[in-house]
Amino acid sequence: MTHFYFRINIPYNSFQELYRTPNTVVKVREERGKMLQIPALKFVPFFSQLGVRGRFELTLGENNKFVSLQQVGQ
């Protein structure tokens, strides 16, 4: 498995727009510099009145298949 770490700060209104648009991706740069595209729907469990904020760990399995997304810090 491959693990990527990144920080994100998407305000409430901005994320609400992303969430409502089908097949939208969030582009992030992980801590080692690689650009990642993650479906916006994967961030819904972390959506609050502040939007989506914090440090996250993305885990990918074989063929870069999504395994998990976890918040690992603020």
GROMACS .gro file of C-alpha atoms in nm:
model
   74
    1MET     CA    1   0.000   0.000   0.000
    2THR     CA    2   0.104   0.356  -0.066
    3HIS     CA    3   0.045   0.638   0.183
    4PHE     CA    4   0.026   1.008   0.101
    5TYR     CA    5   0.004   1.293   0.352
    6PHE     CA    6  -0.129   1.640   0.280
    7ARG     CA    7  -0.292   1.942   0.441
    8ILE     CA    8  -0.614   2.095   0.317
    9ASN     CA    9  -0.825   2.398   0.403
   10ILE     CA   10  -1.146   2.433   0.202
   11PRO     CA   11  -1.398   2.687   0.340
   12TYR     CA   12  -1.756   2.574   0.402
   13ASN     CA   13  -1.912   2.752   0.100
   14SER     CA   14  -1.643   2.633  -0.139
   15PHE     CA   15  -1.673   2.271  -0.031
   16GLN     CA   16  -2.052   2.286  -0.047
   17GLU     CA   17  -2.023   2.378  -0.418
   18LEU     CA   18  -1.775   2.095  -0.482
   19TYR     CA   19  -1.997   1.846  -0.301
   20ARG     CA   20  -2.303   1.935  -0.509
   21THR     CA   21  -2.127   1.900  -0.844
   22PRO     CA   22  -2.113   1.539  -0.969
   23ASN     CA   23  -1.771   1.377  -1.029
   24THR     CA   24  -1.576   1.669  -0.883
   25VAL     CA   25  -1.220   1.613  -0.766
   26VAL     CA   26  -1.012   1.799  -0.510
   27LYS     CA   27  -0.654   1.855  -0.624
   28VAL     CA   28  -0.392   1.851  -0.350
   29ARG     CA   29  -0.014   1.847  -0.335
   30GLU     CA   30   0.110   1.581  -0.098
   31GLU     CA   31   0.400   1.653   0.137
   32ARG     CA   32   0.663   1.509  -0.100
   33GLY     CA   33   0.540   1.727  -0.389
   34LYS     CA   34   0.322   1.490  -0.592
   35MET     CA   35  -0.015   1.621  -0.716
   36LEU     CA   36  -0.316   1.405  -0.629
   37GLN     CA   37  -0.678   1.417  -0.743
   38ILE     CA   38  -0.927   1.286  -0.489
   39PRO     CA   39  -1.305   1.265  -0.542
   40ALA     CA   40  -1.473   1.540  -0.337
   41LEU     CA   41  -1.718   1.287  -0.193
   42LYS     CA   42  -1.432   1.119  -0.003
   43PHE     CA   43  -1.408   1.434   0.214
   44VAL     CA   44  -1.776   1.441   0.318
   45PRO     CA   45  -1.714   1.263   0.654
   46PHE     CA   46  -1.475   1.546   0.745
   47PHE     CA   47  -1.706   1.833   0.642
   48SER     CA   48  -1.806   2.070   0.926
   49GLN     CA   49  -1.923   2.429   0.974
   50LEU     CA   50  -1.559   2.528   0.912
   51GLY     CA   51  -1.543   2.337   0.584
   52VAL     CA   52  -1.276   2.071   0.539
   53ARG     CA   53  -0.953   2.140   0.727
   54GLY     CA   54  -0.657   1.948   0.857
   55ARG     CA   55  -0.386   1.701   0.773
   56PHE     CA   56  -0.492   1.381   0.599
   57GLU     CA   57  -0.352   1.042   0.507
   58LEU     CA   58  -0.463   0.890   0.177
   59THR     CA   59  -0.398   0.518   0.139
   60LEU     CA   60  -0.397   0.354  -0.205
   61GLY     CA   61  -0.374  -0.015  -0.280
   62GLU     CA   62  -0.286  -0.207  -0.594
   63ASN     CA   63  -0.320  -0.012  -0.918
   64ASN     CA   64  -0.368   0.307  -0.712
   65LYS     CA   65  -0.713   0.198  -0.595
   66PHE     CA   66  -0.861   0.399  -0.309
   67VAL     CA   67  -0.835   0.223   0.028
   68SER     CA   68  -0.891   0.494   0.286
   69LEU     CA   69  -0.879   0.863   0.374
   70GLN     CA   70  -0.818   0.954   0.738
   71GLN     CA   71  -0.770   1.281   0.917
   72VAL     CA   72  -0.443   1.260   1.109
   73GLY     CA   73  -0.415   1.611   1.250
   74GLN     CA   74  -0.542   1.965   1.251
   0.00000   0.00000   0.00000
